[in-house]
Tab-separated table of C-alpha atoms in Angstrom:
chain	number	residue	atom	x	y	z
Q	1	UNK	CA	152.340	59.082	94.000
Q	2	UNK	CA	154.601	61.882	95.291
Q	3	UNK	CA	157.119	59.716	96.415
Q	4	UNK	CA	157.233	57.522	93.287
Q	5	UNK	CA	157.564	60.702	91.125
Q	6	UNK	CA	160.485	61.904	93.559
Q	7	UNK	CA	162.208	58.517	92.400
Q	8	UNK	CA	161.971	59.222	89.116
Q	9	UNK	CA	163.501	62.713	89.760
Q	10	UNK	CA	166.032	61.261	91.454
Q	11	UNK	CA	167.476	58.502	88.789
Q	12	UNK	CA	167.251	61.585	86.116
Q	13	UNK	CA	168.373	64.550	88.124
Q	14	UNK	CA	172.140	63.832	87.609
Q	15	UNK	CA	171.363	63.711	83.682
Q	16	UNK	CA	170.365	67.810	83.429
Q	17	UNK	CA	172.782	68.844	86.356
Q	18	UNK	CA	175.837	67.367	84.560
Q	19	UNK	CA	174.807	68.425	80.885
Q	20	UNK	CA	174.226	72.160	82.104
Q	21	UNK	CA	177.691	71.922	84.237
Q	22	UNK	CA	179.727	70.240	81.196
Q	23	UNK	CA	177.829	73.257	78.839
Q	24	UNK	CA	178.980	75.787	81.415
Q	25	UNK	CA	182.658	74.523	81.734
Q	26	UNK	CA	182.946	74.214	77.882
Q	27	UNK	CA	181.425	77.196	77.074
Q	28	UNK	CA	183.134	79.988	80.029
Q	29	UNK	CA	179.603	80.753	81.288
Q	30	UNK	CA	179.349	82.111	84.660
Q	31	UNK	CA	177.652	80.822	87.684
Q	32	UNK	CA	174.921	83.261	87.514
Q	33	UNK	CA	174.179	81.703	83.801
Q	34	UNK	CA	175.121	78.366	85.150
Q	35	UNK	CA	171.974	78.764	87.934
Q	36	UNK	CA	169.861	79.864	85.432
Q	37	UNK	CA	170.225	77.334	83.103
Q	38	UNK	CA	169.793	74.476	85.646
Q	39	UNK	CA	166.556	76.526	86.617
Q	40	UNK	CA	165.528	76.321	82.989
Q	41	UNK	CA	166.763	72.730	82.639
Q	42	UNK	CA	165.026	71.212	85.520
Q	43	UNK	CA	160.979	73.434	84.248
Q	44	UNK	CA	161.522	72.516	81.096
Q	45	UNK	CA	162.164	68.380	82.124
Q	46	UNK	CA	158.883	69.271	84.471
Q	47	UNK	CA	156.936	70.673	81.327
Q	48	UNK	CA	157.747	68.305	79.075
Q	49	UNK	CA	157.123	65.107	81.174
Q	50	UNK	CA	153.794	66.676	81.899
Q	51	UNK	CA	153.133	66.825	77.698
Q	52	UNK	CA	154.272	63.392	77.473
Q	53	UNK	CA	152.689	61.714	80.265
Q	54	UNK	CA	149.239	63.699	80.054
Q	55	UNK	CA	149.444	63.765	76.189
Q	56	UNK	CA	147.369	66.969	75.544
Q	57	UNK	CA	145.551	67.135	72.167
Q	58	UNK	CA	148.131	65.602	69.360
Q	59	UNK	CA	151.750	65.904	71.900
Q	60	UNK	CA	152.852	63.183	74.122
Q	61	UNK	CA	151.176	59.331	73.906
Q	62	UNK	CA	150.272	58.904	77.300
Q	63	UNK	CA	152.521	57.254	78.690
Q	64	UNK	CA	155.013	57.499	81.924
Q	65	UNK	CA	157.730	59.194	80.174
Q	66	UNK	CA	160.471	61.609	81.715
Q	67	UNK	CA	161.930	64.023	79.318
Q	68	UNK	CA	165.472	65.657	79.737
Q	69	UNK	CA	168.131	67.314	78.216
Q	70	UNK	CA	171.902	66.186	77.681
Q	71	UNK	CA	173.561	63.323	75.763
Q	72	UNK	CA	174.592	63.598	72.086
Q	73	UNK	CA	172.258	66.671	71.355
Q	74	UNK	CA	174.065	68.749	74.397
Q	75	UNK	CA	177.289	67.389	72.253
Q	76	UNK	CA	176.247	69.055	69.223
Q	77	UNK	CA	174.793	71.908	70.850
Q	78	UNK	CA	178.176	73.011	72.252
Q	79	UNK	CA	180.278	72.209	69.274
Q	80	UNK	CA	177.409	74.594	67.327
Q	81	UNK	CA	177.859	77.139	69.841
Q	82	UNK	CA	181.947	76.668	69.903
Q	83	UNK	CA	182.054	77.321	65.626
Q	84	UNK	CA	179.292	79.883	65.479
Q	85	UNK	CA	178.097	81.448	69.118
Q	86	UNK	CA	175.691	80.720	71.543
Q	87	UNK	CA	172.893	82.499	69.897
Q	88	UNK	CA	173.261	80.412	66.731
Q	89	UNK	CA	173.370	77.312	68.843
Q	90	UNK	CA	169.414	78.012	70.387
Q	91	UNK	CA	168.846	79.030	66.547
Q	92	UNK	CA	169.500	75.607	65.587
Q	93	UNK	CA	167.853	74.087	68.299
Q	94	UNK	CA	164.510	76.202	67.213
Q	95	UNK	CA	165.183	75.001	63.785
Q	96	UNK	CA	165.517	71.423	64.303
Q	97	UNK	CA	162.392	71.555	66.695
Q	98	UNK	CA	160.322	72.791	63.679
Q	99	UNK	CA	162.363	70.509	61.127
Q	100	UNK	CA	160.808	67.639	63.418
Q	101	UNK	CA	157.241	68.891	62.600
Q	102	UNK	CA	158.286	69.149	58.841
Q	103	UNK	CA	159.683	65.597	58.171
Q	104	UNK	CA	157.188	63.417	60.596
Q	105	UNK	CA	154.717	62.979	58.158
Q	106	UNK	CA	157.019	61.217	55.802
Q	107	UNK	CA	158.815	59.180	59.160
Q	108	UNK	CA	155.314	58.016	60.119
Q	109	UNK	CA	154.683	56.276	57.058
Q	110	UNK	CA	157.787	54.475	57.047
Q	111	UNK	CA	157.035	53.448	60.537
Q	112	UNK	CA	156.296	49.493	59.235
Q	113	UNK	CA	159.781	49.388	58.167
Q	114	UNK	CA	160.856	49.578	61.846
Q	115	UNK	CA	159.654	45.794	63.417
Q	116	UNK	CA	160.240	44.262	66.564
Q	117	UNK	CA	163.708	42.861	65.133
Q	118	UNK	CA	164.773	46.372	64.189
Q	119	UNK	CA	163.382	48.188	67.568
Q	120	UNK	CA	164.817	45.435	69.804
Q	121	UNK	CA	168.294	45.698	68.394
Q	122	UNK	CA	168.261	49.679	69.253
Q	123	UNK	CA	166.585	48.952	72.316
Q	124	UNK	CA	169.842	46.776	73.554
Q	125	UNK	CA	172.355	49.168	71.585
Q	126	UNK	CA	170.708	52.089	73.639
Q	127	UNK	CA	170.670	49.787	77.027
Q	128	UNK	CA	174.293	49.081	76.161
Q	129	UNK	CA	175.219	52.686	75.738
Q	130	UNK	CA	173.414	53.693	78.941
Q	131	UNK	CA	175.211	51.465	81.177
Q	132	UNK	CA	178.458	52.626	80.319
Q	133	UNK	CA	177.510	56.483	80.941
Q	134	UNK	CA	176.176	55.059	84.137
Q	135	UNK	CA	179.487	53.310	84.728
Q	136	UNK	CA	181.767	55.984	83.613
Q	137	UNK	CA	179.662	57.950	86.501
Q	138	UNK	CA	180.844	55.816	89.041
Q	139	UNK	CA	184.628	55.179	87.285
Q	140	UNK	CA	185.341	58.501	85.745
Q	141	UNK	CA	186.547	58.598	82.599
Q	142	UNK	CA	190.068	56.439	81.461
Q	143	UNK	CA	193.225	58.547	81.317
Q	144	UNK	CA	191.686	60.922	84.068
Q	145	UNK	CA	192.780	61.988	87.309
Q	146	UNK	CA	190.724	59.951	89.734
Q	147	UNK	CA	190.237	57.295	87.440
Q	148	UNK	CA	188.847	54.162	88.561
Q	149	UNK	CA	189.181	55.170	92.335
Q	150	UNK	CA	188.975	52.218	94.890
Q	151	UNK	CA	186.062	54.739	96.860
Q	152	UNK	CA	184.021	55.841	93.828
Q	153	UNK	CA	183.578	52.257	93.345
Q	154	UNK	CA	183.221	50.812	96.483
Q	155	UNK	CA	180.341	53.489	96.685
Q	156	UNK	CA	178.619	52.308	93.226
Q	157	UNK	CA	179.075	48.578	93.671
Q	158	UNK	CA	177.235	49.735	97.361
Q	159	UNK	CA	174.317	50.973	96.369
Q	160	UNK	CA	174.043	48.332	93.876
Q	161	UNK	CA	173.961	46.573	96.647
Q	162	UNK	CA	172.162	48.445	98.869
Q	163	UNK	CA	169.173	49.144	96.003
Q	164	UNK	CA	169.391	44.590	95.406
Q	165	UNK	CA	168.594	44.324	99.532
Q	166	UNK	CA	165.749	46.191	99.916
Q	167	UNK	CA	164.276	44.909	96.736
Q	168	UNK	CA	164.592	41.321	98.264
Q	169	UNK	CA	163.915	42.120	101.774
Q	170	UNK	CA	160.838	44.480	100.898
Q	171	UNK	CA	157.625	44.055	99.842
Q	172	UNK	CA	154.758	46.349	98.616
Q	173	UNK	CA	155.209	50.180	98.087
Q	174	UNK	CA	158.794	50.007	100.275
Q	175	UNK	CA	159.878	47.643	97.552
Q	176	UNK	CA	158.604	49.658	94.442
Q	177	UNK	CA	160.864	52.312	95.903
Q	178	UNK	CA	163.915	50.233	96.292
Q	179	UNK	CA	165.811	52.669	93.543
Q	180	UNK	CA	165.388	55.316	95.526
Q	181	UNK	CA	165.673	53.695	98.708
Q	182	UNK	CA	169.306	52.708	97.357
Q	183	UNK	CA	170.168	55.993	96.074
Q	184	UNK	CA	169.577	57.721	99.265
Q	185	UNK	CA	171.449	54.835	101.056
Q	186	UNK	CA	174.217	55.013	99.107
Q	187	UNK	CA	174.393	58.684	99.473
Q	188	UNK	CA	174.692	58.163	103.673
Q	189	UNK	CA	177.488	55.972	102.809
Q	190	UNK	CA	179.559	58.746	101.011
Q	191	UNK	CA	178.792	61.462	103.845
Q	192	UNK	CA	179.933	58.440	106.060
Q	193	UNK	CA	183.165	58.153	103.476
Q	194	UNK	CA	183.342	61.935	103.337
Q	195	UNK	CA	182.456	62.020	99.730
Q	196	UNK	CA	179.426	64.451	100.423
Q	197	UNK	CA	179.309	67.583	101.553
Q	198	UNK	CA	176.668	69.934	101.384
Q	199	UNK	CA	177.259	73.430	101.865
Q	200	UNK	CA	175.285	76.790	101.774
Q	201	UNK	CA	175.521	77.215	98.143
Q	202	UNK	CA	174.652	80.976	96.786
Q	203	UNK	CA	171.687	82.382	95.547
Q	204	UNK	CA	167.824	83.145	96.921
Q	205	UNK	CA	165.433	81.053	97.435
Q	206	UNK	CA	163.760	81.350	94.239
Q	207	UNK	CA	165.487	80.886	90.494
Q	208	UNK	CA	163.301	82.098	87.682
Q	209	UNK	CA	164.566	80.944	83.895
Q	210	UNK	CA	165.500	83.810	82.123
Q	211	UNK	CA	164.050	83.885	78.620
Q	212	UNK	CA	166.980	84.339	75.632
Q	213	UNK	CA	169.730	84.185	78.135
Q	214	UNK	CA	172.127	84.348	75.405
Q	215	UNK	CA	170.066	87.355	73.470
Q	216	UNK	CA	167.809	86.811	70.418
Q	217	UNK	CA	168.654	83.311	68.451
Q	218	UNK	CA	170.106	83.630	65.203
Q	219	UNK	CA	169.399	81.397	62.232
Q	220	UNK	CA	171.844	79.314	60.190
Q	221	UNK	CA	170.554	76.303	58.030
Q	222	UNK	CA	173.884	75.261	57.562
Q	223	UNK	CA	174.767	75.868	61.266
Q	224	UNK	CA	171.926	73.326	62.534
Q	225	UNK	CA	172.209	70.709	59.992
Q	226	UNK	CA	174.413	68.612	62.279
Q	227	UNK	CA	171.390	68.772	65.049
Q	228	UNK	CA	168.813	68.462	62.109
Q	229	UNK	CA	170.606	64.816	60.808
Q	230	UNK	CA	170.168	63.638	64.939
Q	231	UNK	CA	166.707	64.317	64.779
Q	232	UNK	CA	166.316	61.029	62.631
Q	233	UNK	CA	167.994	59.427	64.620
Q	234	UNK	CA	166.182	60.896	67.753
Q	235	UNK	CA	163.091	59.616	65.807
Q	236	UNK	CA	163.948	56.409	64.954
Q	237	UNK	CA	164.753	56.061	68.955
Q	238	UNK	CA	161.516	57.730	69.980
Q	239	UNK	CA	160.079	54.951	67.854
Q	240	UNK	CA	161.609	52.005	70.077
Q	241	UNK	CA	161.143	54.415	73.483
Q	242	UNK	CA	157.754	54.354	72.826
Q	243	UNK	CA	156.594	50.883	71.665
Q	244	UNK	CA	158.391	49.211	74.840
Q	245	UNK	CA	157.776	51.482	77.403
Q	246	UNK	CA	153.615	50.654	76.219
Q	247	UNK	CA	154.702	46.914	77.037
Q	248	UNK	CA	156.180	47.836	80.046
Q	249	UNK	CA	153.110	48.841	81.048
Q	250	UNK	CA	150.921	47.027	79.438
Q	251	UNK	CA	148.979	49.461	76.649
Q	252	UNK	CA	148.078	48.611	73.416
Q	253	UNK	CA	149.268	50.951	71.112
Q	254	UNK	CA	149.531	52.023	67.415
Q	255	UNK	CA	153.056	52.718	66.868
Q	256	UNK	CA	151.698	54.916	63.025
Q	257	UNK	CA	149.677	57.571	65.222
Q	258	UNK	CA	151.357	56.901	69.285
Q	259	UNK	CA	154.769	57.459	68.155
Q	260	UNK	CA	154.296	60.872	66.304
Q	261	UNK	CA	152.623	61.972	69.172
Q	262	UNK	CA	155.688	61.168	71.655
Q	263	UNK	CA	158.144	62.779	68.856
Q	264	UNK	CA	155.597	65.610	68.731
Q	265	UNK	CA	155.882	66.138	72.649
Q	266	UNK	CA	159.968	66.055	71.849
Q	267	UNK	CA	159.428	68.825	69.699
Q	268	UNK	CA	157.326	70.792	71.338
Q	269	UNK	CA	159.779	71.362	74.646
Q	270	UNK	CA	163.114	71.549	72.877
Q	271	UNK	CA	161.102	74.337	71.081
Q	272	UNK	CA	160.276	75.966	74.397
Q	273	UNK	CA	163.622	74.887	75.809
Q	274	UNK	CA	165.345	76.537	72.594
Q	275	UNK	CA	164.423	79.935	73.674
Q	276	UNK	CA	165.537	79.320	77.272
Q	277	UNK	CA	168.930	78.444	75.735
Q	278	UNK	CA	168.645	74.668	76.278
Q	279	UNK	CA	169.623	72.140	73.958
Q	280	UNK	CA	167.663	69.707	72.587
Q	281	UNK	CA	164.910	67.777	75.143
Q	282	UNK	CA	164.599	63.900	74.768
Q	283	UNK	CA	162.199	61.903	76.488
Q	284	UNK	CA	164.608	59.274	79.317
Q	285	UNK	CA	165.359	56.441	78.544
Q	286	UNK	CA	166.120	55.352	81.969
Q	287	UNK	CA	162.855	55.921	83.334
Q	288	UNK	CA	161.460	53.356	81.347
Q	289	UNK	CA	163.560	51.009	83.296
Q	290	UNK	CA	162.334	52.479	86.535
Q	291	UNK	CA	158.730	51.693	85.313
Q	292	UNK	CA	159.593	47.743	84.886
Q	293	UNK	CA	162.342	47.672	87.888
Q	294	UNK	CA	159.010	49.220	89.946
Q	295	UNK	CA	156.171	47.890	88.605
Q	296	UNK	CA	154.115	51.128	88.884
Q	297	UNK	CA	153.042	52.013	85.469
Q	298	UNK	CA	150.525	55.012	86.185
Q	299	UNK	CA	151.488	57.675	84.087
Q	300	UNK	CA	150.300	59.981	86.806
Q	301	UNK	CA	153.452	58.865	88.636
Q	302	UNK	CA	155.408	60.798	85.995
Q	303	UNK	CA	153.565	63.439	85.735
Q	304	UNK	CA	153.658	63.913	89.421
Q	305	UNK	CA	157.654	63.707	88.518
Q	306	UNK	CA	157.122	66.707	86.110
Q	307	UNK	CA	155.387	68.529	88.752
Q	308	UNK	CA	158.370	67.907	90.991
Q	309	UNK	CA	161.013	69.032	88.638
Q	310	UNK	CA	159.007	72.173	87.703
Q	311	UNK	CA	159.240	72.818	91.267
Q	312	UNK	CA	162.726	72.159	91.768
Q	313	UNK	CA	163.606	74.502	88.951
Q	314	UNK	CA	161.835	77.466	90.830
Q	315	UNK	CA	163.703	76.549	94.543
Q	316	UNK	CA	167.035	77.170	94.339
Q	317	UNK	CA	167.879	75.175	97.414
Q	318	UNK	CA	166.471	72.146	96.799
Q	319	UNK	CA	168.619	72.000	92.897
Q	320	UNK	CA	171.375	72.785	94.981
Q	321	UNK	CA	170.863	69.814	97.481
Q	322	UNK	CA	170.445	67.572	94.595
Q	323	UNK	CA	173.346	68.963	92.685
Q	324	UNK	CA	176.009	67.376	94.760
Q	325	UNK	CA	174.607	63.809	95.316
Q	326	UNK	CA	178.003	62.030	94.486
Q	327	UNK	CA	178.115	61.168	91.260
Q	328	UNK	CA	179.595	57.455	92.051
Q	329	UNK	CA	175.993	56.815	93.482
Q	330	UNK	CA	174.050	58.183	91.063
Q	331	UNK	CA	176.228	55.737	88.581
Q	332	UNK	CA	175.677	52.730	90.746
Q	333	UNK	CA	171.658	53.261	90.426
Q	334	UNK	CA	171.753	54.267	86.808
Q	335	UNK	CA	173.614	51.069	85.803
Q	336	UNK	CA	170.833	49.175	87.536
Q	337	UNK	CA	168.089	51.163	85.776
Q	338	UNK	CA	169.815	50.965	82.424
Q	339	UNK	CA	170.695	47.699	82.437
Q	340	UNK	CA	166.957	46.650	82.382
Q	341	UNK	CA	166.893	48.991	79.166
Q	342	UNK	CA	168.884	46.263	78.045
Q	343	UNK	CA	166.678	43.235	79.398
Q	344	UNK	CA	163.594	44.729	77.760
Q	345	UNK	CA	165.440	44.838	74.091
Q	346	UNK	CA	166.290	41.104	74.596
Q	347	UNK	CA	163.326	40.275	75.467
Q	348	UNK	CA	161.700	41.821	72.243
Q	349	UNK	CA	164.308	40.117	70.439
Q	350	UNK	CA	163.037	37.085	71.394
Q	351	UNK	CA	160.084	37.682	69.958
Q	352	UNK	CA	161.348	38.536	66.560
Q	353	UNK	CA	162.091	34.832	64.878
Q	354	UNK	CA	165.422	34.980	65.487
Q	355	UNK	CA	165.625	31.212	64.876
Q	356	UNK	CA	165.428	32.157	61.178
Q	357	UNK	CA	168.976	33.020	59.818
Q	358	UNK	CA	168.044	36.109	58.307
Q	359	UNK	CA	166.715	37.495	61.194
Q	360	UNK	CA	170.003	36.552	63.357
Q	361	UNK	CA	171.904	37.739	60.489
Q	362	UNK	CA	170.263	41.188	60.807
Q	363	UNK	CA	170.761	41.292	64.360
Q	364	UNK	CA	174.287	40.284	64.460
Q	365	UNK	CA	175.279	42.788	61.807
Q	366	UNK	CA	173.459	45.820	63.246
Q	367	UNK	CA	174.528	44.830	67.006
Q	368	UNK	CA	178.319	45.207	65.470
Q	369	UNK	CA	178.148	48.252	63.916
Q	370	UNK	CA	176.309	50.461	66.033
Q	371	UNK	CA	178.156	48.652	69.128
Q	372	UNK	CA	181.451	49.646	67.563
Q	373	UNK	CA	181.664	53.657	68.294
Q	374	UNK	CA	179.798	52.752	72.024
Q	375	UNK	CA	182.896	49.821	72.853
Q	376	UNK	CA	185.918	52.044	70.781
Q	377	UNK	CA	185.466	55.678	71.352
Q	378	UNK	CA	186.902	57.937	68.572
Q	379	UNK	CA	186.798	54.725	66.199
Q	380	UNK	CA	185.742	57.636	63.347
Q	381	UNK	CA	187.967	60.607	64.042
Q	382	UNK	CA	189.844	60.049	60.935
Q	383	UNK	CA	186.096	61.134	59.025
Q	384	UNK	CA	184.879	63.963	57.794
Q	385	UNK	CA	182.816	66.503	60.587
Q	386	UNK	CA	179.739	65.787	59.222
Q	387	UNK	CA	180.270	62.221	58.544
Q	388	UNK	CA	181.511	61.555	62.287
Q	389	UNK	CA	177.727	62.895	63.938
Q	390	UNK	CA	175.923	59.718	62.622
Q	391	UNK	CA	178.787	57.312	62.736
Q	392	UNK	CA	179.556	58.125	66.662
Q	393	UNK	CA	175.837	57.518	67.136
Q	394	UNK	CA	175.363	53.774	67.967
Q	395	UNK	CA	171.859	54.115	68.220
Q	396	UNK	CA	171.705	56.062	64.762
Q	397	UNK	CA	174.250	53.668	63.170
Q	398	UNK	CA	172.110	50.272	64.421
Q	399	UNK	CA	168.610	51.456	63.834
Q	400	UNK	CA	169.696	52.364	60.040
Q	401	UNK	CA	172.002	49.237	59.671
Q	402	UNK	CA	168.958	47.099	61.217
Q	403	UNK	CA	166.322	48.903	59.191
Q	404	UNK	CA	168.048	48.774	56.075
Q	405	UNK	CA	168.818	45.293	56.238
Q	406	UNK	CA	165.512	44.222	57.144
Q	407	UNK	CA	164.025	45.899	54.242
Q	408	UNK	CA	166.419	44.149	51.972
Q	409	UNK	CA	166.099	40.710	53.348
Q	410	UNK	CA	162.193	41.075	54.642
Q	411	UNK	CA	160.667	42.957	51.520
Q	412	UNK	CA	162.754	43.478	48.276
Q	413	UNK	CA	164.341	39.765	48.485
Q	414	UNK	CA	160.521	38.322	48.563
Q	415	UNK	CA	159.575	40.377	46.007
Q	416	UNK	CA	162.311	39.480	43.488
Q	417	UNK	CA	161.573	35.592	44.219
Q	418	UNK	CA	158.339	36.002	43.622
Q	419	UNK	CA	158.266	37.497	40.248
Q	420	UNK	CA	157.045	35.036	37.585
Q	421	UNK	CA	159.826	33.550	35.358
Q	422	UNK	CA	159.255	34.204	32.025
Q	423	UNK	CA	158.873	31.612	29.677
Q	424	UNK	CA	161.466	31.393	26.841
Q	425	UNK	CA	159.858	30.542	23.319
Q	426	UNK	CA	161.581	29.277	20.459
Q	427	UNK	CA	161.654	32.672	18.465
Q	428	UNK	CA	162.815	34.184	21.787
Q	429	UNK	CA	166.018	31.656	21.089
């Protein structure tokens, strides 16, 4: 169980060590803040996998989820912090943690709205979206030094490689940990390549989160209303998180009283994480994938994960060690992992009637717009500030387009057809 919670750690680690380094760089903080924030990152990721998978009283559903911060919320969280400081920044992340509390009553009832049809197309817009961050991992990013260097991806395409061997070759427990097995292959590779070097590092042995790093959090409504208009769409992917990771493993769920509980669990550690100065904390997508890639679908196995990370965050070393896995390996895994994201939304599209031209019709339209901002970055800069945070979110863009759409072609349309016609008398004439 330890092990298979270490290979969760490992597919996620790279996700909280790059959004606290990009958050440092941005921001000017200093390493000592920098440590103390990966600390933070990696307890809170421990705590709230724990919620999730454990799913204490109302928070978390049970199930093997991984929670983590980074992606579009770290985004927001810096361009908050960039406009009005640091402190207001953790404001609005403890304001949109108890803004999730006050709209989920009203999001749960709308819950039917969101079918297979409309779950599966943000469950391949979100698999779509996670392969390129995994690619751009093992690439770099276009019109950057070190772009697309022959090494980087000779050491992706490697473990790719390495990760499809052992999952042929192996059988049993060796095979469920063929991810990990891959990632650590890979990483002998790169020290082989010179592409990994670990050295001393700085610090203790043991790194304790500070609580208000950045002082006491100050409150702006206006300030956090950018985060606050995410946490739909951070709801409305909860939603899809939740309902396949249960067929991944095979539970039976209510998606009107399982899905506020996982959104609950969201809220619940970006709350705790706000007054550690963390952004907002998402349950991982990724890790779903590792559940199907794997076949282990205890959700023991994450909590064990949690465990791990909440260790990690107290031993300085051992974040160090995992800090400076090469990030072309990491990449070459996560594309793996994510792409069965992608698998798992096709396959509940196929279960959605898509032989019916509505349904396709739905698809195809919401699979174009919220694939547009993922396939032609900065497609929106010419929009207004507030206007740009949905549009640039493909997953927020295709759940709405799909949702919408399905409600117009699945439940008004019926209902106008099926009103009576009246009949026209002659005085009516």
């Amino acid at each position: 169980m330890i092990l298979f919670g270490i290979q969760h750690v490992l597919v996620m680690a790279a996700t909280p060590i790059s959004a606290i380094f990009l958050m440092s760089a941005t921001l000017r903080l200093d390493p000592g803040l920098t440590v103390n924030l990966l600390s933070a990152a990696f307890v809170l990721s421990g705590v709230g996998s724990l919620i999730q998978s454990l799913g204490p009283w109302k928070f978390g559903p049970r199930l093997p989820f991984v929670m983590l911060p980074g992606g579009a919320p770290l985004i927001l969280f810096i361009a908050i912090a960039e406009q009005h400081g640091l402190r207001t920044a953790t404001g609005a992340v403890i304001l949109t943690a108890a803004f999730y509390f006050v709209v989920l009553p009203v999001f749960s009832r709308l819950l039917r709205f969101f079918p297979a049809l409309v779950i599966g197309t943000m469950i391949v817009i979100v698999g779509v979206n996670l392969v390129k961050v995994g690619a751009v991992l093992v690439t770099g990013r276009p019109g950057q030094p070190g772009f697309a260097d022959t090494t980087n991806l000779a050491l992706g395409m490697a473990t790719i490689g390495f990760t499809v061997v052992f999952y042929l070759l192996f059988t049993g427990i060796l095979r469920q940990l063929a991810v990990m097995l891959g990632l650590v292959a890979g990483t002998v590779l790169a020290a082989f390549l010179g592409r990994f070097a670990l050295d001393g590092g700085e610090g203790g042995l043991v790194s304790l989160p500070q609580l208000m790093p950045f002082g006491s959090p100050q409150f702006s409504l206006i300030a956090a209303l950018p985060l606050m208009l995410y946490s739909l769409a951070s709801m409305a992917e909860a939603t899809g998180q939740t309902v396949i990771n249960a067929e991944a493993v095979g539970k039976e769920i209510d998606p009107r009283t399982d899905v506020p509980k996982t959104v609950r669990g969201d809220a619940l550690t970006s709350l705790f994480g706000g007054f550690f100065g963390l952004p907002l904390m998402v349950t991982s997508g990724e890790n779903i994938g590792i559940v199907r890639v794997t076949g282990v679908r205890s959700r023991f196995v994450t909590a064990a994960a949690g465990v791990v990370l909440i260790v990690i965050g107290f031993l300085a070393p051992v974040t160090h060690a995992i800090s400076v896995v090469p990030s072309a390996v990491v990449g070459g895994t996560a594309m793996v992992v994510f792409a069965v994201i992608t698998v798992l939304g096709v396959q509940m599209l196929g279960r959605s009637d898509l032989d019916k031209h509505t349904s396709t019709f739905i698809c195809a339209v919401a699979l174009a717009l919220g694939l547009l901002p993922i396939l032609i970055p900065g497609v929106y800069a010419g929009f207004p500030p507030n206007a740009r945070i949905l549009l640039e979110s493909g997953v927020a863009v295709g759940a709405f387009v799909a949702a919408v759409l399905n409600i117009l072609f699945h439940h008004v349309r019926p209902r106008v057809a099926a009103r009576p016609t009246p009949v026209r008398t002659e005085s009516d004439r």
